[in-house]
Short mmCIF file of C-alpha atoms (C1' of nucleotides) in Angstrom, two decimals:
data_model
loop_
_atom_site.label_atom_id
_atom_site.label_comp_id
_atom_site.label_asym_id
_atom_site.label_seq_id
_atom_site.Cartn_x
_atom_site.Cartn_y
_atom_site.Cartn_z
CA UNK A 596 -65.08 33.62 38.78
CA UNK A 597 -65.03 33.82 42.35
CA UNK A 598 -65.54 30.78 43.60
CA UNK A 599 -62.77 29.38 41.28
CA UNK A 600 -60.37 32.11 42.45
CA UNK A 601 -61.49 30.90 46.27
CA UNK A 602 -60.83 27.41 45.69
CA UNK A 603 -57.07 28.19 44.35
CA UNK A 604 -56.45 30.08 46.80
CA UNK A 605 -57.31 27.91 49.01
CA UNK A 606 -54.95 25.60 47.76
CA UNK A 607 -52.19 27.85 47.52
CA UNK A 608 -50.70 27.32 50.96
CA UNK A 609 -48.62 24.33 52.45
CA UNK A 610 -50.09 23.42 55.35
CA UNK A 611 -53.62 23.86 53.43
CA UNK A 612 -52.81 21.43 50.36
CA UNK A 613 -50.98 18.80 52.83
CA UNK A 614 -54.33 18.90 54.29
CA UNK A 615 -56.40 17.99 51.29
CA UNK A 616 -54.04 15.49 50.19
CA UNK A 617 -54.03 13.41 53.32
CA UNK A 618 -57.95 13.81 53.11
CA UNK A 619 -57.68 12.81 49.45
CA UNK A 620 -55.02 10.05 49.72
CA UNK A 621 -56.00 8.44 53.28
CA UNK A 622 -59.84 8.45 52.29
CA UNK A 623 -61.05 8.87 55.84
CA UNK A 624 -62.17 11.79 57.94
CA UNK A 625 -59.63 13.08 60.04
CA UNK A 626 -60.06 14.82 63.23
CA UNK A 627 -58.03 18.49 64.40
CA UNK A 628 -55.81 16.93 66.97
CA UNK A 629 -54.67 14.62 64.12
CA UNK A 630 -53.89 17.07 61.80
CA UNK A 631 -51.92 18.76 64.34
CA UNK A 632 -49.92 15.64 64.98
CA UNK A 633 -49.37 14.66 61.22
CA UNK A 634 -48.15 18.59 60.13
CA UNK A 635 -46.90 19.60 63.60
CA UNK A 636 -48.80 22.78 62.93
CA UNK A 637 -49.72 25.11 65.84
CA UNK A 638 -53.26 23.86 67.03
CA UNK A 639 -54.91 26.99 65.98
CA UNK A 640 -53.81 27.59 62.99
CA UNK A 641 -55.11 24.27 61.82
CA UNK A 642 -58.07 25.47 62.54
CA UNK A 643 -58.07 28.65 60.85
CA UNK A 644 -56.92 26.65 57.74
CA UNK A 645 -59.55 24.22 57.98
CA UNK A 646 -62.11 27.38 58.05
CA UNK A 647 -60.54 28.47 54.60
CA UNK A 648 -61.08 25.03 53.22
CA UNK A 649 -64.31 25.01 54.26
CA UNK A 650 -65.25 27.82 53.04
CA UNK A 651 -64.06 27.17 49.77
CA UNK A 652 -66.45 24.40 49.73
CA UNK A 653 -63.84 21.84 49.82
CA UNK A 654 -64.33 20.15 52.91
CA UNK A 655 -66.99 19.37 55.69
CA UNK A 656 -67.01 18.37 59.21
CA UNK A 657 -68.81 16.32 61.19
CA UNK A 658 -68.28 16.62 65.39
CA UNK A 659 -68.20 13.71 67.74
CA UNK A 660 -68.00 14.01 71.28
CA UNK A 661 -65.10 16.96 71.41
CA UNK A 662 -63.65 15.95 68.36
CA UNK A 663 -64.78 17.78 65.20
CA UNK A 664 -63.74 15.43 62.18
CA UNK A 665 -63.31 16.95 58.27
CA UNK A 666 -63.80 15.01 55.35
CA UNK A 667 -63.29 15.80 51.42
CA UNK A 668 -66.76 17.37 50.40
CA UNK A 669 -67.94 14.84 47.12
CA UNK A 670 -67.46 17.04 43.84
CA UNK A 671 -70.47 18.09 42.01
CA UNK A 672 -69.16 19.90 39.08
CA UNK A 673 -66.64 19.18 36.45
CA UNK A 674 -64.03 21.91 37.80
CA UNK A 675 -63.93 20.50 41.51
CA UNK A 676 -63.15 16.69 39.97
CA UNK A 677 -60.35 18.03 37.99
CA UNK A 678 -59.02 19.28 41.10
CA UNK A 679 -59.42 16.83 43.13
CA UNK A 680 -57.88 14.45 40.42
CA UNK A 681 -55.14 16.97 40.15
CA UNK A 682 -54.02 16.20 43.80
CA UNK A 683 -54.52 12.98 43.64
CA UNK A 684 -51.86 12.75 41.43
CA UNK A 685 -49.13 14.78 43.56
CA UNK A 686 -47.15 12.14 44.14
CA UNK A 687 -46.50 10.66 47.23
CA UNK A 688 -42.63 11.12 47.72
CA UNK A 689 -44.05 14.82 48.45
CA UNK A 690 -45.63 13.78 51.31
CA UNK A 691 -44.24 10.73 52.25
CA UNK A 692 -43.61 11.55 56.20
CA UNK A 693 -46.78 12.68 56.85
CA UNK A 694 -48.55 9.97 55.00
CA UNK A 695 -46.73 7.26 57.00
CA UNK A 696 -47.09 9.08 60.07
CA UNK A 697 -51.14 9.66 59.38
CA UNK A 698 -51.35 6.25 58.76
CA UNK A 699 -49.90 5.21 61.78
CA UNK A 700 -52.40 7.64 63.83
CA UNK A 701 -55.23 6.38 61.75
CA UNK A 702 -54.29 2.52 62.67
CA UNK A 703 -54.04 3.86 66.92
CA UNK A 704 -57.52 4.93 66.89
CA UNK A 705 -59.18 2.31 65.28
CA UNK A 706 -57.32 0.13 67.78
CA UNK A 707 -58.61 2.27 70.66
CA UNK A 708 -62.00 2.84 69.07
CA UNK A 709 -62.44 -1.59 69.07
CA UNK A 710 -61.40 -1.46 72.68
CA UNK B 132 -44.32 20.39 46.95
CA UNK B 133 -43.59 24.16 46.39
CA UNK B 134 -43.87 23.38 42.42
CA UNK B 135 -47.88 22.57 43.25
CA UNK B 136 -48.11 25.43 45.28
CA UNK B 137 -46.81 27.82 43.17
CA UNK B 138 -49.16 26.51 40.52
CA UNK B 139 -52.26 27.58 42.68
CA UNK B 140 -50.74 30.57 43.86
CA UNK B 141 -50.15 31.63 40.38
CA UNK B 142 -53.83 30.95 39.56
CA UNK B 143 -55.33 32.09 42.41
CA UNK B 144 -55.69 36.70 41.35
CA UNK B 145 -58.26 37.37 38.95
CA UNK B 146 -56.29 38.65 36.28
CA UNK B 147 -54.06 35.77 36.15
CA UNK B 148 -56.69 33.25 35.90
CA UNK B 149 -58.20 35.26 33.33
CA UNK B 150 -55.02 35.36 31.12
CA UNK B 151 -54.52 31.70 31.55
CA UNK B 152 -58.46 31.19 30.61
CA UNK B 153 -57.74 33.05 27.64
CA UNK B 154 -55.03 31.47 26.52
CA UNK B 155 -57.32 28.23 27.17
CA UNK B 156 -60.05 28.89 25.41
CA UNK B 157 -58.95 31.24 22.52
CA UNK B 158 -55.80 28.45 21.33
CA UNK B 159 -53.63 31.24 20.09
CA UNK B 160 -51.05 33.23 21.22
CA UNK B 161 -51.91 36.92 22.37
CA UNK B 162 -49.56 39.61 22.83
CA UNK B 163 -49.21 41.85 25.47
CA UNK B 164 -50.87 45.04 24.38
CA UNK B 165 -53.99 42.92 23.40
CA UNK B 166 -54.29 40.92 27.10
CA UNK B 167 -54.28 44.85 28.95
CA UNK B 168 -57.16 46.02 26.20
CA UNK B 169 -59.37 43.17 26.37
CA UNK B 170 -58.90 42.67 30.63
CA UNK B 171 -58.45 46.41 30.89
CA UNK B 172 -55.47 46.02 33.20
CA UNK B 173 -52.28 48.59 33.26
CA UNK B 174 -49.65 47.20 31.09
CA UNK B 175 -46.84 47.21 33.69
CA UNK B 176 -49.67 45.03 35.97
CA UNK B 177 -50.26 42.76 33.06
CA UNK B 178 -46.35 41.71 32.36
CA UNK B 179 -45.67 41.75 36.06
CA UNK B 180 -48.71 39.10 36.21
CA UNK B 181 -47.45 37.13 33.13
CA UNK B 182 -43.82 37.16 34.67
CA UNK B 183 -45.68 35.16 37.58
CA UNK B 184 -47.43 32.33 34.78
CA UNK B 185 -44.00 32.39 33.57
CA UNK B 186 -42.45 31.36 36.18
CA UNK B 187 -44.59 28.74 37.20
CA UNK B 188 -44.19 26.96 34.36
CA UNK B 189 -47.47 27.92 32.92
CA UNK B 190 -46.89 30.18 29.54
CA UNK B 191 -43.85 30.56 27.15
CA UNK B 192 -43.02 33.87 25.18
CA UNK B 193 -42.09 34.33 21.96
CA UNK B 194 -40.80 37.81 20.67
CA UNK B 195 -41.76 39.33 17.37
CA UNK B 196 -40.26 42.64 16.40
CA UNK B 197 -41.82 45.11 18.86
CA UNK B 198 -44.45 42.67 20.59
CA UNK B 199 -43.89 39.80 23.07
CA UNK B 200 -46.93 36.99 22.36
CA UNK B 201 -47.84 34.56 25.21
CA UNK B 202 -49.10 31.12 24.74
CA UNK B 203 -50.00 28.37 27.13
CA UNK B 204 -47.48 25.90 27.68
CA UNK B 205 -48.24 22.07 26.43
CA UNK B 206 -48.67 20.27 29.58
CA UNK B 207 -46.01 17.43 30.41
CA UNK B 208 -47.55 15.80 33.61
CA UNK B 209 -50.85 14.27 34.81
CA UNK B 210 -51.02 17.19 37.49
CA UNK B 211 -50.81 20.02 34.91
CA UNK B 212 -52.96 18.17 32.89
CA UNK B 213 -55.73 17.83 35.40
CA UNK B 214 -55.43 21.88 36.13
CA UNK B 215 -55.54 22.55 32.72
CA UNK B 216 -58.37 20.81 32.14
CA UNK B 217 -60.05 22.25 35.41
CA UNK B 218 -59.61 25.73 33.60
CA UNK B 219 -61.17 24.41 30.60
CA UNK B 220 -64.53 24.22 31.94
CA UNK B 221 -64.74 27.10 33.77
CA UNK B 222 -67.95 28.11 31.73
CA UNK B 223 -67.62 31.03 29.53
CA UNK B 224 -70.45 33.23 31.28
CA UNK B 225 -67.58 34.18 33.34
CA UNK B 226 -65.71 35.69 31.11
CA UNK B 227 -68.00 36.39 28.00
CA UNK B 228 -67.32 39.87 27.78
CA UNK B 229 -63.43 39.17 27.35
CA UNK B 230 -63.74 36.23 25.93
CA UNK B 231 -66.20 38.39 23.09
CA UNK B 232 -63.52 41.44 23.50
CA UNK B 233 -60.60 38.99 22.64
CA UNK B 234 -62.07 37.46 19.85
CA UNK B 235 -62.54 41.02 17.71
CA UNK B 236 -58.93 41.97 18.65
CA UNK B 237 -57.15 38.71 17.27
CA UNK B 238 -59.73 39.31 14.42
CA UNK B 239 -58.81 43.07 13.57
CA UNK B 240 -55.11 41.17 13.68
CA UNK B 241 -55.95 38.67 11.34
CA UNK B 242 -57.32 41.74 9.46
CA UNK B 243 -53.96 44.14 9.83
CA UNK B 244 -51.73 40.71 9.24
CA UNK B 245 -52.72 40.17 5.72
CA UNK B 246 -53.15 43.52 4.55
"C1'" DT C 40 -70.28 22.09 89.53
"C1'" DT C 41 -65.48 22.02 88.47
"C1'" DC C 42 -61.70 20.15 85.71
"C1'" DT C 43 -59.69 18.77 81.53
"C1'" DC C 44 -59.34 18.04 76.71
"C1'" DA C 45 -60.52 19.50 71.83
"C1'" DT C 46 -61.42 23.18 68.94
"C1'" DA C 47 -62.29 27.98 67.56
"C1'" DT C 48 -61.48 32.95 67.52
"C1'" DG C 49 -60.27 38.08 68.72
"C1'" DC C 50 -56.49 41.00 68.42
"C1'" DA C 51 -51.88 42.59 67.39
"C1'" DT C 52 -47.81 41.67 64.54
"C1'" DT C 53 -45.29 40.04 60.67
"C1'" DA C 54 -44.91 38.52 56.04
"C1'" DT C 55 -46.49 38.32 51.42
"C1'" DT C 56 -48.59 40.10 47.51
"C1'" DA C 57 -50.66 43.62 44.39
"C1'" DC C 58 -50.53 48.14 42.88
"C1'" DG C 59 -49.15 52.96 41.22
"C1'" DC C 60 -45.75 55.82 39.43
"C1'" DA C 61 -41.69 56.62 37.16
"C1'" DT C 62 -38.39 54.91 34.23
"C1'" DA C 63 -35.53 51.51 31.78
"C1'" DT C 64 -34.98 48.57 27.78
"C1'" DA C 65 -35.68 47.24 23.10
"C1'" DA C 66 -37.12 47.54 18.45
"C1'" DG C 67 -39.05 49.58 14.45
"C1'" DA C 68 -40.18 54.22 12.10
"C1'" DA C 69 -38.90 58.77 10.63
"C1'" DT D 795 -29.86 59.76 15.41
"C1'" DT D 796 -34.22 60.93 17.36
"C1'" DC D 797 -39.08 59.62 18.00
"C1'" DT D 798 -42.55 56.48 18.99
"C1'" DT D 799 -44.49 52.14 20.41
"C1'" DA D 800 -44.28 47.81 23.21
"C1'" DT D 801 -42.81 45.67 27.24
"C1'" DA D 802 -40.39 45.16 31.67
"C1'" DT D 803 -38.82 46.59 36.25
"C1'" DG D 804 -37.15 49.30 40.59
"C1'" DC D 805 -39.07 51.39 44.43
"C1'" DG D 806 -42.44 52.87 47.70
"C1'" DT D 807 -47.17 52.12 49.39
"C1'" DA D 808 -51.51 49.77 50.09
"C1'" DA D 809 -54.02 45.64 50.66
"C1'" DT D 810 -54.11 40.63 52.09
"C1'" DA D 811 -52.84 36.79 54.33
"C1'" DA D 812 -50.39 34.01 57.91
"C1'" DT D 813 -48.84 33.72 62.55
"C1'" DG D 814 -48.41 34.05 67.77
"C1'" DC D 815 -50.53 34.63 72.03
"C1'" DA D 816 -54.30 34.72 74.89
"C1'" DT D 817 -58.70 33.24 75.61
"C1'" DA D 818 -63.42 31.72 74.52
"C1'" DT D 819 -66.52 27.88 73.60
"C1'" DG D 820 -68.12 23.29 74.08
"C1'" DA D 821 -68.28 18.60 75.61
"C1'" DG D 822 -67.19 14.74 78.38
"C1'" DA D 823 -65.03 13.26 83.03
"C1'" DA D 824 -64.60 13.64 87.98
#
DNA sequence: TTCTCATATGCATTATTACGCATATAAGAA
DNA sequence: TTCTTATATGCGTAATAATGCATATGAGAA
């Protein structure tokens, strides 16, 4: 019961759920300093609320160079797809800002990565 | 966005999830009294926790005589769909002593009901 | 090595939430 | 009406969680 009561309450928090949609919605791994950017959240508390994500079990990171990027962790059981299909479904209008403004961040470094 | 929110945050205390399981997986109504035997919560913890489902949108009342019963409320939307369904398979091991507990109360109801 | 950028974390403070106790309300029973 | 049972709530306290600030860690750049 634990684990489900984790996962909720990881999701219970604004900044924390903004987080997992852009991760669900964008379908790409996004890096801190992004995050930041997109939510205009204090550096270190993006962190912090990464950590409860993670340890939820939700999400994952990988670290390149100085960045540390965090991706949606694949589902394994039937509770975590419900989830996950449950915030896919939040509609966009709730998050429309950010997603254009991720986007646009997104589109920058794929342009600088090419150069 | 707050609507989501308080969804999670509503599900995300033991007890609460609990109800809401029970309410799930039992498909009847349950009364107050009953919920704080079978979790063996205080009463005045148990209403103040219902008065949170209520609120989110999650369970209904109905009043009859002296008792208040609480049933789940029929989902209008994919998103409350999807968490519904998420609490539906949270596997009964969990919650097999209540689950077990619940079952003899509404039983001995059943019972008192058609005497 | 030193500097800078990206990220994480320790510690104190504030804000939110859960709880206990007492009591209010509400309805049927006596 | 008074008594009892069922449920809800006001108020204070305890427990949790979020935040701010400073700073640590870690990696590439100079």
């Amino acid at each position: 019961m634990d684990d489900y009561i984790k996962i909720f309450k990881a999701l219970s928090d604004m900044t924390r759920l903004k987080i997992v949609w852009l991760l669900t919605n964008i379908d790409e791994k996004i890096c801190v300093s992004e995050i930041v950017e997109v939510l205009g959240e204090r550096q270190y508390n993006v962190s912090r609320h990464l950590k409860i994500l993670k340890d939820a079990g939700m999400i994952r990171e990988v670290k390149e160079g100085k960045w540390v990027y965090y991706y949606l962790l694949p589902i394994n059981d039937k509770f975590g797809h419900f989830i996950q299909s449950a915030i896919s479904v939040i509609p966009e209008s709730a998050m429309s800002q950010e997603k254009a403004k991720c986007e646009r961040l997104l589109d920058q470094r794929k342009h600088y990565d090419t150069k």
